[in-house]
Coordinates of C-alpha atoms in Angstrom, one line a residue:
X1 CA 46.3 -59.2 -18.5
X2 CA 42.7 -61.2 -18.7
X3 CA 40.7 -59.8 -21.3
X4 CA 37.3 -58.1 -19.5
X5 CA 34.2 -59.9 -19.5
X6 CA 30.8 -58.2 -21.4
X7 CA 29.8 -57.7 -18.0
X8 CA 33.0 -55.6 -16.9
X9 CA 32.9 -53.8 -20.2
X10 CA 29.0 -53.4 -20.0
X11 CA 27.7 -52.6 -16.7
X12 CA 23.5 -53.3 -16.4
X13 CA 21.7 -49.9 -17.5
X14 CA 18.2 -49.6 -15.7
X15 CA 17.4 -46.2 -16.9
X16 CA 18.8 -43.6 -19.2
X17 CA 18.4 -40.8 -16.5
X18 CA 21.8 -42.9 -15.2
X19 CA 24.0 -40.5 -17.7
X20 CA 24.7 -37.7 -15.8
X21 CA 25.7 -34.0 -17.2
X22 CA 24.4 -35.5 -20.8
X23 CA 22.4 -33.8 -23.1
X24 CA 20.8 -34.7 -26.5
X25 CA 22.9 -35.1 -29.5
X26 CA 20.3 -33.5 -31.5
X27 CA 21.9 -29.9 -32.2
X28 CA 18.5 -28.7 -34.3
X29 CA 15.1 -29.6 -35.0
X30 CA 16.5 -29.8 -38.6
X31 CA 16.5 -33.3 -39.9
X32 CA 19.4 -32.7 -41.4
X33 CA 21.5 -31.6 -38.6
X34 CA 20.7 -35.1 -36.5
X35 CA 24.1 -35.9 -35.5
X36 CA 27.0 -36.7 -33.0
X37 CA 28.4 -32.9 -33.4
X38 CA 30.1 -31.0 -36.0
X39 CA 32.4 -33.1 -38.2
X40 CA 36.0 -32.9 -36.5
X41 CA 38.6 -30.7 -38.7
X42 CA 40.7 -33.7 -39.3
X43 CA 37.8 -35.2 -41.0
X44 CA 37.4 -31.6 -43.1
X45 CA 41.6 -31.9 -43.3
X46 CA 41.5 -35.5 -45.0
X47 CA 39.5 -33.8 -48.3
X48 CA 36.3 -33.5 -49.7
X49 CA 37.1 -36.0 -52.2
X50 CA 38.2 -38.6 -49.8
X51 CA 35.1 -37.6 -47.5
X52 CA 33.1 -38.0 -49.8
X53 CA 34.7 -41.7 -50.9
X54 CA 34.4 -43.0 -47.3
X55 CA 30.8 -41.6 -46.7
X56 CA 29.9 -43.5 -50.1
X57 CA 31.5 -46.7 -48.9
X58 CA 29.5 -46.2 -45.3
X59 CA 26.5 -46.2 -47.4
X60 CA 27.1 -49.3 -49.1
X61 CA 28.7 -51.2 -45.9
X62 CA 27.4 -51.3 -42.4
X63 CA 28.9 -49.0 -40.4
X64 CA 30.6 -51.6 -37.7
X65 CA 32.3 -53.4 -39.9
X66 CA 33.8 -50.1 -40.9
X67 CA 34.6 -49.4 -37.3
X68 CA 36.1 -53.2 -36.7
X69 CA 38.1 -53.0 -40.1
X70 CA 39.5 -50.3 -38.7
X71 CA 40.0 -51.4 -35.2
X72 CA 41.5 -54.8 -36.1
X73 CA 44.2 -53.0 -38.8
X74 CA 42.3 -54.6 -42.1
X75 CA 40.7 -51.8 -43.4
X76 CA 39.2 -53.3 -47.6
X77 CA 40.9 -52.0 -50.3
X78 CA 38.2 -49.3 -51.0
X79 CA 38.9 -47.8 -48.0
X80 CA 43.0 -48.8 -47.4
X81 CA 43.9 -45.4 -49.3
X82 CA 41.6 -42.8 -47.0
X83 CA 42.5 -44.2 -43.7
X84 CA 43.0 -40.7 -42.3
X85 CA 39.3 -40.1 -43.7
X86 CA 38.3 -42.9 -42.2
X87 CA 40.0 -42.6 -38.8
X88 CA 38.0 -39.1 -38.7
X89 CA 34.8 -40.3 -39.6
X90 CA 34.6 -42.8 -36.5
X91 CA 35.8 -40.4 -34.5
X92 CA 33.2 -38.0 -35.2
X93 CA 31.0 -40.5 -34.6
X94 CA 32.0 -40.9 -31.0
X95 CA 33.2 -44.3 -31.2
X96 CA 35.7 -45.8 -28.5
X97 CA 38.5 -47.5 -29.9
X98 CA 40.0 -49.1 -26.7
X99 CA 36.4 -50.9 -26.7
X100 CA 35.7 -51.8 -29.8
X101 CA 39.6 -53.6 -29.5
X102 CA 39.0 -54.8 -26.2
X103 CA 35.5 -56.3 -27.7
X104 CA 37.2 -58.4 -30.1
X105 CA 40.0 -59.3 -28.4
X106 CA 37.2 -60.6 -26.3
X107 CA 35.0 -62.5 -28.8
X108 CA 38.1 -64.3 -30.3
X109 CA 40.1 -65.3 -27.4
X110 CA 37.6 -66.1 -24.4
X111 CA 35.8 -69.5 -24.4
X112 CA 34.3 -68.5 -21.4
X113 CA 30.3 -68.5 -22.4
X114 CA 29.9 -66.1 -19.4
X115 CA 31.9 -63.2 -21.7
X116 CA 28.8 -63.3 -24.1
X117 CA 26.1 -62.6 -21.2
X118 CA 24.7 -59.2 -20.2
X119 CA 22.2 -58.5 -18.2
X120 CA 20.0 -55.6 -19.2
X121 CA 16.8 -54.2 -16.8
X122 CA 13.8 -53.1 -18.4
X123 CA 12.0 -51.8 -15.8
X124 CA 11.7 -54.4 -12.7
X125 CA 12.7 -57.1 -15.0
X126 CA 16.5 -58.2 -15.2
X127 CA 16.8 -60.1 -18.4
X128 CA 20.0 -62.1 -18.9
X129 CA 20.7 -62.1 -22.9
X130 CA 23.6 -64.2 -24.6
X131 CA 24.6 -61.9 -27.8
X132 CA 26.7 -63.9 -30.8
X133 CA 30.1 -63.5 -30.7
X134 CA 31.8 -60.9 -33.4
X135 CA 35.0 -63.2 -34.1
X136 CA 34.2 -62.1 -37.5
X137 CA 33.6 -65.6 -39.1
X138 CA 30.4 -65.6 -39.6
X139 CA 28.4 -62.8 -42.0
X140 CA 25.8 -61.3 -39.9
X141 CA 27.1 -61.6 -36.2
X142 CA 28.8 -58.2 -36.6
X143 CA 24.9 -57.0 -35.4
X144 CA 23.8 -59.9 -33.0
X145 CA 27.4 -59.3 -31.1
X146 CA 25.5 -56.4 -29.5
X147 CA 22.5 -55.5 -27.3
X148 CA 21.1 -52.4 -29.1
X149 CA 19.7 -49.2 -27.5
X150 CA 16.7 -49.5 -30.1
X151 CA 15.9 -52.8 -28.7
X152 CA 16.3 -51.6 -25.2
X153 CA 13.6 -48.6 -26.2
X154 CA 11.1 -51.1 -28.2
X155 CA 11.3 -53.5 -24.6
X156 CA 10.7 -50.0 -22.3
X157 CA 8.0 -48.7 -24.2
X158 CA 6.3 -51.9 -24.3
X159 CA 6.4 -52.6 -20.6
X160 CA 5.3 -49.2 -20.1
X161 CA 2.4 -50.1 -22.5
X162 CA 1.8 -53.5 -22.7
X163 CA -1.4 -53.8 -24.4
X164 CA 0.1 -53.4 -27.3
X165 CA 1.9 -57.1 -27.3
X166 CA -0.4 -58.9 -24.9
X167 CA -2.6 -61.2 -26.8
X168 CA -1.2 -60.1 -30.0
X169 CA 1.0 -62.3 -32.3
X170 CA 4.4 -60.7 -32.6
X171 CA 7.6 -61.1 -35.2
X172 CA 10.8 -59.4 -34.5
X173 CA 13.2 -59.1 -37.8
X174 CA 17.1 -58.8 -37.2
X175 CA 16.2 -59.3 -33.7
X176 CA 19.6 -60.3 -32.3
X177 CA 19.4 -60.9 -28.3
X178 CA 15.7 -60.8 -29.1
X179 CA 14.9 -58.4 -26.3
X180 CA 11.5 -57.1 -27.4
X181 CA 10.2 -61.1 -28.3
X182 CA 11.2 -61.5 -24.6
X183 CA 9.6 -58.7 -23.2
X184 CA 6.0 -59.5 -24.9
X185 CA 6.4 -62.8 -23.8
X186 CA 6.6 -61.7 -20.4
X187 CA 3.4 -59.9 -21.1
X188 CA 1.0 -62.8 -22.5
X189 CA 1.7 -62.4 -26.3
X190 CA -0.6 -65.5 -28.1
X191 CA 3.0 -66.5 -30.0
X192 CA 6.4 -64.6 -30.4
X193 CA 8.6 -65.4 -33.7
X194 CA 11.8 -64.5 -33.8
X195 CA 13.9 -63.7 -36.8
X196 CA 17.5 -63.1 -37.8
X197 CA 20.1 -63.3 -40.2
X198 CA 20.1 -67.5 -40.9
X199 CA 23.2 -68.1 -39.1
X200 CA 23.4 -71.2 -36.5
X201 CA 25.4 -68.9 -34.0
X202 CA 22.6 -66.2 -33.9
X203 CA 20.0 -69.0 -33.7
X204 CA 21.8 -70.7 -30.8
X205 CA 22.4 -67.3 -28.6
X206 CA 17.9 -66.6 -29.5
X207 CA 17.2 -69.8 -28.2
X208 CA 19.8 -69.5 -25.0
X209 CA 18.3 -66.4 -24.4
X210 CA 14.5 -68.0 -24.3
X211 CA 15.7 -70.8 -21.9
X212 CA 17.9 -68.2 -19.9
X213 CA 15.0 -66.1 -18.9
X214 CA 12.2 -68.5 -18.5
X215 CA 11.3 -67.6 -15.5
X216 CA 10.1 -64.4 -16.9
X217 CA 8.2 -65.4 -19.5
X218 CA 4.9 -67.1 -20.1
X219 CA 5.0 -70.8 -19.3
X220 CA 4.1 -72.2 -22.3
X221 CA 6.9 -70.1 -24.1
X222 CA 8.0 -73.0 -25.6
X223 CA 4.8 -73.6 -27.5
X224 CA 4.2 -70.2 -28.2
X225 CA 7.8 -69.1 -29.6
X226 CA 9.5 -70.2 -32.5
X227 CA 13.3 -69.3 -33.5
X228 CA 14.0 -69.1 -37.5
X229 CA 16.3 -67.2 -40.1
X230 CA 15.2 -64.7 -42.8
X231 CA 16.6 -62.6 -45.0
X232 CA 15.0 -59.3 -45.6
X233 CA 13.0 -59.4 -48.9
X234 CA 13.1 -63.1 -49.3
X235 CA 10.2 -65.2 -49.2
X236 CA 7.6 -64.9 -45.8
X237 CA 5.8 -68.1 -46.3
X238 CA 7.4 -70.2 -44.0
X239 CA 7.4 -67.4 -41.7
X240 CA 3.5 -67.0 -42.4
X241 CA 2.8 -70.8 -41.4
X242 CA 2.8 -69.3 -38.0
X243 CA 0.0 -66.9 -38.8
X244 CA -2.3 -67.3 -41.6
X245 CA -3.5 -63.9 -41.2
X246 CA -0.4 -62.0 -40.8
X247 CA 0.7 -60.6 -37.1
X248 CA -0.3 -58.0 -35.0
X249 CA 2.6 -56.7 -34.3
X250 CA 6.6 -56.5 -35.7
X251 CA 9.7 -55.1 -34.3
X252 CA 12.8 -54.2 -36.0
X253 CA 15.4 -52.5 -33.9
X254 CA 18.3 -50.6 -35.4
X255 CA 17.9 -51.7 -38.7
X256 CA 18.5 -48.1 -41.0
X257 CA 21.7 -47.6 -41.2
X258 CA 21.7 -50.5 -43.7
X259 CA 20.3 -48.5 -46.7
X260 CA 20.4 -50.5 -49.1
X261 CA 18.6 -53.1 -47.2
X262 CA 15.8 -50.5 -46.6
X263 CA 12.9 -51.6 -49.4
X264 CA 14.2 -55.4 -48.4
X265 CA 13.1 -54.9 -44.9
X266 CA 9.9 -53.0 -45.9
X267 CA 8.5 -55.8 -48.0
X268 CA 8.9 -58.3 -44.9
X269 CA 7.6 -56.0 -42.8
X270 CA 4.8 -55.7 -45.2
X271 CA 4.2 -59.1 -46.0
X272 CA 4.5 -60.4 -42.2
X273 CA 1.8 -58.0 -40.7
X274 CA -2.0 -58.4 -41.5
X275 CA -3.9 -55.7 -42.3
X276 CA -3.9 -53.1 -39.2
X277 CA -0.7 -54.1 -37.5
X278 CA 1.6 -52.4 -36.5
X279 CA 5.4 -52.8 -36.6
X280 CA 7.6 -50.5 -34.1
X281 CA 10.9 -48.9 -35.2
X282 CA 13.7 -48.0 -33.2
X283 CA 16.8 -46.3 -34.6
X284 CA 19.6 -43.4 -34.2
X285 CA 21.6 -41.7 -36.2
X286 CA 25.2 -43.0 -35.8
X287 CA 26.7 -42.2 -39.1
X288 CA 27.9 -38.5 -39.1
X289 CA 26.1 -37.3 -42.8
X290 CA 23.9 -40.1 -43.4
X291 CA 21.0 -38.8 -41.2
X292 CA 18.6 -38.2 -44.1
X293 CA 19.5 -41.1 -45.3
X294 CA 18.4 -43.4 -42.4
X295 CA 15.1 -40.9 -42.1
X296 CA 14.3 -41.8 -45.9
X297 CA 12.8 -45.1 -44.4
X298 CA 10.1 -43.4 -43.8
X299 CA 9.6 -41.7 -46.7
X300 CA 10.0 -44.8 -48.9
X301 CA 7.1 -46.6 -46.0
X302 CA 4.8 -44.0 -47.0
X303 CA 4.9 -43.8 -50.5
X304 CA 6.0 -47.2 -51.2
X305 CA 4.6 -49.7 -49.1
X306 CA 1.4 -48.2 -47.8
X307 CA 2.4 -47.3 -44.1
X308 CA 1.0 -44.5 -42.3
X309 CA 3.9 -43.6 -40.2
X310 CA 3.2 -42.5 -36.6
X311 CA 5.8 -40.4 -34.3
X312 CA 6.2 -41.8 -30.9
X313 CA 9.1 -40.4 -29.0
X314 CA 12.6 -39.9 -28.2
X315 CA 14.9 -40.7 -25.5
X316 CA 18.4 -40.2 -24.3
X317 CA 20.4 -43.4 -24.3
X318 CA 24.1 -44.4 -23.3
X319 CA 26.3 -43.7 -27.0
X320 CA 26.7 -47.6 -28.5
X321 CA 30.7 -48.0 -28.4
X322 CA 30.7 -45.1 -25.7
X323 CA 29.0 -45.1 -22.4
X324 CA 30.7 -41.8 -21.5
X325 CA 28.4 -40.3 -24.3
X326 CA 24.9 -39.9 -24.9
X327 CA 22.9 -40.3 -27.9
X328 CA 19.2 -40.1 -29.3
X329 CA 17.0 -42.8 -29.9
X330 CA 14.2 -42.7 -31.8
X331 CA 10.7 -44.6 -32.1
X332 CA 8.2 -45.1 -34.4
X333 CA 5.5 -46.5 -35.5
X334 CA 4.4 -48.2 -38.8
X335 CA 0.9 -48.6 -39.5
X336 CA 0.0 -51.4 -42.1
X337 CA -3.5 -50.0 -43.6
X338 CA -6.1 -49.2 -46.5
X339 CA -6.7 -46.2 -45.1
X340 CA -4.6 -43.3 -43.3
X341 CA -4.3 -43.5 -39.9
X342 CA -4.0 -40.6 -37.6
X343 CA -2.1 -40.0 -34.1
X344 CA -5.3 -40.0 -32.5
X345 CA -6.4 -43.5 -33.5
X346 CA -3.1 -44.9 -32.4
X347 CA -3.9 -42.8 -28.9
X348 CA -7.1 -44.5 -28.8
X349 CA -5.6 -48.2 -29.7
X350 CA -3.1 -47.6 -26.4
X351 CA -0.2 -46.7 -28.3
X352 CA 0.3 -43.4 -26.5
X353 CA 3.3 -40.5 -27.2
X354 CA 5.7 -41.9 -24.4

């Protein structure tokens, strides 16, 4: 049979209310309790030695690639010898199987360009969005191949509120499909750059994705947007050429579950934003166990890299890999200062608790 397109596998999400008889996936206010559910007894059957060996490998390697390994029958080496571990873990995690295989079937048999296009509402806007096909040759596409719920908050909230990007000068860092660079566009930002991994396929689907929706945006986009790699932690002075000063604003969607990457992204973040910006952060918790370790972010913004981190919200989203499930995002917000900032000055600036 024809292998589905995006569209057939994705249908257009316009609100989050959509998921009925959901509920959130939080089970406590604990922070360590932030998780899909209770760990599956298969997962508690495969050993607390090999539990523990897989969780250590999902620290060091991004949690996809874990699931397309194991979707596409070439699990590494490291892993190879606790596949029943393994198998558990993901399926604690909620993941679909049948999608994640139809997905890559997908990505490395269609050359239909139309398979790679969602469309994805954000209030009264339909943005199309091109993503970078996962065919698993390039290092980096494993992330771009998807539109991510954090992305999807980051564009809602700023719709909802968009003072915050009109005017302002904006960066986005691993932005994929770019949806937030879009959506300030849209809303009169003074220039939009758009970083990713430095990969031509990722580049190309940014740029489709600016020429795809240009009726939305501003009409000098073209002018006032610019498309370029970066690697976290590397070097921000080409990046900088686009403003002197630093920028108002950064967003970085989805972006903790790569731990070690953490301080890497802080120090961009860092060194792309002036003094006073802001960056927002949008992430969930999809690795059953490593939820303190994705909220150490924080932690490490604060006493590391001079943040003053602000809480903004939470909202239910469709599960990424399972739309019959629903799962918690999270936003919030850096604050790039000398001094501490409180939740009232952010109130005051426009930023509101959504």
């Amino acid at each position: 049979p024809p292998v589905p397109t995006r569209r057939q596998l994705y249908p257009p999400i316009s609100s989050a209310s959509a998921i009925a008889g959901t509920t959130s996936t939080r089970q406590t206010a604990d922070r360590g309790s932030r998780c899909a559910g209770p760990l599956q007894p298969e997962f508690q059957k495969a050993g607390s030695d090999a539990s523990n060996r897989v969780c250590s490998v999902a620290e060091q390697r991004p949690f996809p690639s874990v699931c397309q390994w194991f979707s596409a029958g070439a699990m590494s080496d490291e892993l190879e010898s606790d596949r029943a571990a393994v198998e558990a873990l993901i399926r604690t995690a909620g993941v679909d199987f049948d999608r994640l295989r139809l997905e890559r079937e997908q990505d490395s048999s269609s050359d239909d360009a139309a398979a790679l296009v969602e469309h994805v509402s954000v209030g009264e806007l339909q943005f199309t969005l091109m993503v970078a096909p996962d065919d698993g040759t390039i290092a980096g596409t494993l992330f771009a191949s998807q539109i991510w719920n954090g992305a999807r908050y980051i564009a809602e909230y700023c719709n909802d509120h968009p003072e915050i990007v009109a005017t302002k000068r904006t960066v986005e860092l691993g932005a994929a499909c770019a949806l937030p660079s879009l959506l300030s566009l849209h809303h009169g930002a003074s220039f939009a750059l758009i970083t990713d991994y430095p990969e031509e396929p990722i580049m190309h689907a940014i740029r489709q994705n600016l020429e795809a929706n240009a009726g939305l945006l501003c009409e000098d986009f073209t002018s006032r947007s610019e498309v370029a790699g970066h690697k976290w932690g590397e070097d921000t002075d080409a990046l900088l050429l686009h403003s002197s000063d630093g920028f108002d604003v950064a967003f970085a969607a989805e972006c903790l579950w790569l731990h070690n990457e953490h301080a890497n992204l802080l120090k961009s973040l860092k060194a792309c934003l002036k003094v006073g910006g802001i960056a927002l952060v949008s992430y969930a918790h999809h690795v059953p166990g490593c939820e303190e370790a994705d909220d150490a972010f924080f932690t490490m913004a604060e006493e590391h890299f001079d943040f003053t981190v602000l809480e903004v919200g939470e909202k239910l989203f469709p599960k990424m890999w399972n739309d019959a499930a629903a799962q918690v995002q999270y936003l919030k917000i850096l604050k790039k200062s000398g001094e501490k900032a409180t939740q009232a000055q952010v109130t005051d600036e426009g930023h509101q608790k959504s």
